[in-house]
Coordinates of C-alpha atoms in Angstrom, one line a residue:
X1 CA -5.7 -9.9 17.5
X2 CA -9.4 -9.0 16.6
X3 CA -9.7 -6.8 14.8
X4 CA -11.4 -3.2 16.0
X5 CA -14.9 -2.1 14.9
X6 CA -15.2 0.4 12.2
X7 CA -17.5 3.3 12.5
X8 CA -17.6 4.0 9.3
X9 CA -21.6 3.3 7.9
X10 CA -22.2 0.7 5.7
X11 CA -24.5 2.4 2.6
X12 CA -25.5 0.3 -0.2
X13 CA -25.9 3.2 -2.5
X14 CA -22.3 4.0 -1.6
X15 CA -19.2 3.2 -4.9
X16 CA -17.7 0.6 -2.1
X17 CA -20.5 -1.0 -1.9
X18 CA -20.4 -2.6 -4.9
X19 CA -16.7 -4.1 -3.8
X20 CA -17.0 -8.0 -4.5
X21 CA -13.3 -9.4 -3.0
X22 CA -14.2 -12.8 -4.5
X23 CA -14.9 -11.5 -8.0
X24 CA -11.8 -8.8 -7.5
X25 CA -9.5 -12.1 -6.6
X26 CA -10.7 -14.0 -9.5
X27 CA -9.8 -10.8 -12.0
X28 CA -6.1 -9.9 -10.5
X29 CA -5.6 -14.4 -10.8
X30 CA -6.3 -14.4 -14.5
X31 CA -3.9 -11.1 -14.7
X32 CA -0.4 -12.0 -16.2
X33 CA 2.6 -12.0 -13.7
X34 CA 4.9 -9.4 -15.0
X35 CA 5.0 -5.9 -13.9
X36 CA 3.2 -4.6 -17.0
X37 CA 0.1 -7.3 -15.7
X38 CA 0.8 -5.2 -12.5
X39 CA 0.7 -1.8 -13.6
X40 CA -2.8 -2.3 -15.8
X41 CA -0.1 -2.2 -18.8
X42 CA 1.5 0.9 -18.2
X43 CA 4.8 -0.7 -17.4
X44 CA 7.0 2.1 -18.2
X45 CA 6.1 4.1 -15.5
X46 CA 7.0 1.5 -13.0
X47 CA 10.8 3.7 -12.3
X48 CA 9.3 6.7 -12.1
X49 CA 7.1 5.4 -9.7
X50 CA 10.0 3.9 -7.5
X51 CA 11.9 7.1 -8.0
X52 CA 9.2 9.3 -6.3
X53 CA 8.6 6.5 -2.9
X54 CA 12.1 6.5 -2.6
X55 CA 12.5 10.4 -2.3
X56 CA 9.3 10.3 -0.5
X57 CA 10.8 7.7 2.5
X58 CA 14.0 9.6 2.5
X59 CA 12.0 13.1 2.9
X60 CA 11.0 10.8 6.1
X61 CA 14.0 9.8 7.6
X62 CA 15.1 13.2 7.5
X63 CA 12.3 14.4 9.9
X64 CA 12.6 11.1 12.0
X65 CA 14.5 11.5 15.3
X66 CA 13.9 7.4 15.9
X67 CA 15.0 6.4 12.3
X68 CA 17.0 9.3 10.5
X69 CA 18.9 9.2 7.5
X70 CA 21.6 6.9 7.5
X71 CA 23.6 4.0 5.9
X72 CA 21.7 2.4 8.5
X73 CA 18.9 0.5 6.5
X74 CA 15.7 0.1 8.3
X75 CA 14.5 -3.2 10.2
X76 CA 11.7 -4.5 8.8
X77 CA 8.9 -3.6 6.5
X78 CA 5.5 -5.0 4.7
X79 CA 4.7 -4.9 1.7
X80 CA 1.0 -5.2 1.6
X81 CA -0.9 -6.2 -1.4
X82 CA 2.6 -6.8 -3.2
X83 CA 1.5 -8.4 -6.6
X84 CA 4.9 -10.2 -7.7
X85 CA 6.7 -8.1 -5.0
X86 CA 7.8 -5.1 -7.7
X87 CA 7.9 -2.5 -4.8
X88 CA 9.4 -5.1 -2.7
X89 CA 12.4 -5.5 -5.2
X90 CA 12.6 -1.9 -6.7
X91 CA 12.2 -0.2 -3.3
X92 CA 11.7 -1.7 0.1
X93 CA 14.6 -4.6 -0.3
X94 CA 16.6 -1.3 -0.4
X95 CA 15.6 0.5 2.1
X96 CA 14.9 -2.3 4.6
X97 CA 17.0 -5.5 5.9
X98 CA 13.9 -7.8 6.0
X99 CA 10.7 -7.4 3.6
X100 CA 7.4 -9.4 4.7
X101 CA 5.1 -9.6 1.6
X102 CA 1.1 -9.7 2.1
X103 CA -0.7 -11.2 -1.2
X104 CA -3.8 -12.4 -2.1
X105 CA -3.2 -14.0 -5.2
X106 CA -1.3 -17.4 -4.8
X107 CA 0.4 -17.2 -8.4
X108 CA 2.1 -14.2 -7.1
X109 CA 3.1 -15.3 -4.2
X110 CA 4.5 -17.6 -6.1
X111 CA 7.0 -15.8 -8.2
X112 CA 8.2 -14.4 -4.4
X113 CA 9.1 -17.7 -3.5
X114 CA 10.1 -19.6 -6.4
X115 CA 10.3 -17.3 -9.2
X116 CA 13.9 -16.1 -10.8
X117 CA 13.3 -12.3 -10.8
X118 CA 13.0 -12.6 -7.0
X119 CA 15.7 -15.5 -6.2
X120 CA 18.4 -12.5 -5.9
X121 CA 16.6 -11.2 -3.2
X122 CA 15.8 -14.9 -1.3
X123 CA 19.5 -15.4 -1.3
X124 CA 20.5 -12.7 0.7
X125 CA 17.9 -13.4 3.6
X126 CA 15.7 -10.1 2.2
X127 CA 12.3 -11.9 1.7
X128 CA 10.7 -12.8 5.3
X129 CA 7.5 -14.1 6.1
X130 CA 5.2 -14.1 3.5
X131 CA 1.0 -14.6 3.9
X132 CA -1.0 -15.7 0.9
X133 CA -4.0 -13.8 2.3
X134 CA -6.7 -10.7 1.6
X135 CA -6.0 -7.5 3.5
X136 CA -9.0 -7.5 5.3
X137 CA -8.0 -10.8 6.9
X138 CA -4.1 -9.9 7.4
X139 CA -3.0 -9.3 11.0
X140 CA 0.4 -7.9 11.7
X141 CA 2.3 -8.8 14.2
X142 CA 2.1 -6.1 17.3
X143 CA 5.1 -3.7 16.9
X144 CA 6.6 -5.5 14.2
X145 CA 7.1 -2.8 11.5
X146 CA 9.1 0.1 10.2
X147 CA 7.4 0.6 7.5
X148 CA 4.0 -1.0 6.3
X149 CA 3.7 -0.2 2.6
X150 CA 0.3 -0.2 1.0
X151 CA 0.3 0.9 -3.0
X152 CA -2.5 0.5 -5.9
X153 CA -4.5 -2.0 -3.2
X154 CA -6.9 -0.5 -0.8
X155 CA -9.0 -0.1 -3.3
X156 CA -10.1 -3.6 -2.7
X157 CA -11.8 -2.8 0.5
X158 CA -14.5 -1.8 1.5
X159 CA -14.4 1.6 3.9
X160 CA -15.0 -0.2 6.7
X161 CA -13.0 -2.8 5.8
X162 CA -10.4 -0.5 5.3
X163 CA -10.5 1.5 9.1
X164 CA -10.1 -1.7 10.3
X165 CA -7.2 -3.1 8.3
X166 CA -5.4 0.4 9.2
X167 CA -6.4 0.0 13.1
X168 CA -4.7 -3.5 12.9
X169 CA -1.8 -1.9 10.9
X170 CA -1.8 0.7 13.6
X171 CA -1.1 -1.6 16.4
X172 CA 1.8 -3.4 14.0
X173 CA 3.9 -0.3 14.0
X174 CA 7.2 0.1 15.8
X175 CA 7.4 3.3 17.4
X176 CA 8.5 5.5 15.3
X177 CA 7.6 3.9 12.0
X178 CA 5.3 4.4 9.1
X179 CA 2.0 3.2 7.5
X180 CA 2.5 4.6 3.9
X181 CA -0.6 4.4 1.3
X182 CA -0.3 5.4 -2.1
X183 CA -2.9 5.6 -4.5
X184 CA -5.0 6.8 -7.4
X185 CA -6.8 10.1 -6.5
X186 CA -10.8 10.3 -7.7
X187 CA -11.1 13.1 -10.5
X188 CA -15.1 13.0 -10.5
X189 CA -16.5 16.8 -11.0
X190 CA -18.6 16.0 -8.1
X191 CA -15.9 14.8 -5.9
X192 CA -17.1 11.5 -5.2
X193 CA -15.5 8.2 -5.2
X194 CA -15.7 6.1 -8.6
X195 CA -15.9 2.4 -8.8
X196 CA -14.6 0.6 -11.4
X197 CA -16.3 -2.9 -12.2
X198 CA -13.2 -4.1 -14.9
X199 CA -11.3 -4.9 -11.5
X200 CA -14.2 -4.3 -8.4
X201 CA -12.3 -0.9 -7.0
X202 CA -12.4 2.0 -5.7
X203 CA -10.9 5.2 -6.9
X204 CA -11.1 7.2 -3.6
X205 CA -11.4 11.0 -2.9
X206 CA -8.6 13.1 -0.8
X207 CA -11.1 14.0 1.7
X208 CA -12.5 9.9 2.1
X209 CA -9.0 8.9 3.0
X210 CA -9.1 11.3 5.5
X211 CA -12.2 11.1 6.6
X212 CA -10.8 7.1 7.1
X213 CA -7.2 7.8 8.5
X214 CA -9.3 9.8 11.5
X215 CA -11.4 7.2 11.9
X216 CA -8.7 4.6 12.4
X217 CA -6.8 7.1 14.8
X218 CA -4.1 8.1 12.1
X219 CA -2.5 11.3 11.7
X220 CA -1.0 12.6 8.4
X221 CA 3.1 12.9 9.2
X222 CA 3.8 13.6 5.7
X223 CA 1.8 13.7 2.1
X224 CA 2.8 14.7 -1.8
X225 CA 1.4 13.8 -5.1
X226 CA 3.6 11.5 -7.5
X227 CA 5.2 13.7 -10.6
X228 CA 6.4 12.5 -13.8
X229 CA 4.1 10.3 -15.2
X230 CA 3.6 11.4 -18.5
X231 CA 0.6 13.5 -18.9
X232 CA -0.7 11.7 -22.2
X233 CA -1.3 7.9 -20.7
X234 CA -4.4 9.6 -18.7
X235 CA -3.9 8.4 -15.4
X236 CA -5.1 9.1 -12.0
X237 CA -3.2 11.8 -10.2
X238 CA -1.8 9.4 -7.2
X239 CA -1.1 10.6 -3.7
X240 CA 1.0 9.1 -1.3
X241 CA -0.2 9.4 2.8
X242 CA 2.7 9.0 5.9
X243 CA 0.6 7.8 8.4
X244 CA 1.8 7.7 12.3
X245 CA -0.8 7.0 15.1
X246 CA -2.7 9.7 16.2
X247 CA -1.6 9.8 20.2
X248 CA 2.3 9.2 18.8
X249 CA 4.5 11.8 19.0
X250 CA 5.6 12.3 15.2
X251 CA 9.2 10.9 14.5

């Protein structure tokens, strides 16, 4: 499926801009695959961080008329972006019969398939089809998903890059389901977005991934900020985003 063209302007004096995905592929290979490597070595927040996306996919269910609350684990979900698959095995294998991973980095990929943290997981059929491939390549499959679950990654892309990969994560939706993206808020006194060039990302604002969920025709279903961390590690405030298309009536 070709992907749709983004509206979005390209400006070169723009933070995303600067976004080089070779140079960002070649930092995250030479990171070590544990979840402190994952977590830019703050580890210990990694529970309270699955803590506060599992409230946030039951506060979901609970409003979904399609897939409500229930014993009933969903059908399928993504997880996109997936590093050594920490949300896939702290959250989404939990919530979710089958998890697809997307990943970029083929060391990582490789701990999904062959590594021992994961072989738990690979025994009882929960790993699916897994793509050792760059977001803004990825296609879904159409209608495939229940949940497509994008954390600490879209940073990566470009804007543009990014109202395309959500158009094409648009059209892999079930009915019914979810595009989740959670991520690292900008805290610049002018509002704008920050890159960093440690890792070639983007720290977007609240009103850019707005501005970008329009522009790929998604609607906000549901949206909260991530509590706990402890205020002394001097991290980003991080928002999570329920995403449902726009013309979809909002289960």
């Amino acid at each position: 499926m070709a992907a749709p063209t983004a509206n979005v302007p390209e400006d070169d004096t723009a933070p995303d801009s600067q976004i080089d995905n070779a140079a960002a592929l070649e930092y995250w290979s030479a990171i070590p695959a544990d979840v402190n490597g994952m977590l830019g070595g703050f580890g210990s927040i990694s529970h309270i961080d699955l803590r506060g996306s599992a409230n946030f996919v039951t506060k979901l269910r609970r409003r979904s008329a399609i897939f409500p609350q229930s014993d009933l684990a969903l059908p399928c979900a993504v997880d996109c972006g997936a590093g050594i698959g920490r949300v896939t095995e702290g959250l989404l294998s939990k919530l979710c019969d089958v998890v697809d991973v997307v990943e970029p980095v083929a060391r990582f990929v490789k701990e999904i398939l062959e590594g021992e943290r994961m072989e738990p997981l690979r025994q009882r059929g929960k790993i699916g089809d897994v793509w050792t491939e760059p977001l803004e390549s990825w296609n879904p499959e159409p209608a495939k998903y229940t949940l497509i679950w994008n954390q600490w990654c879209l940073g990566h892309l470009k804007d543009a890059e990014l109202v395309a990969y959500l158009s094409r994560c648009r059209q892999g939706l079930q009915p019914g389901g979810w595009i989740v993206v959670k991520e690292n808020l900008s805290t610049d006194t002018e509002s704008k977005d920050l890159f960093d060039p440690l890792d070639n990302s983007v720290t977007r604002t609240d009103d850019k991934f707005l501005a970008l969920f329009q522009e790929a025709k998604l609607s906000i279903l549901q949206t909260e900020l991530q509590l706990g961390f402890p205020k002394g590690l001097g991290l980003f405030p991080v928002r999570s985003y329920a995403l449902q298309p726009i013309d979809a009536a909002h289960d």
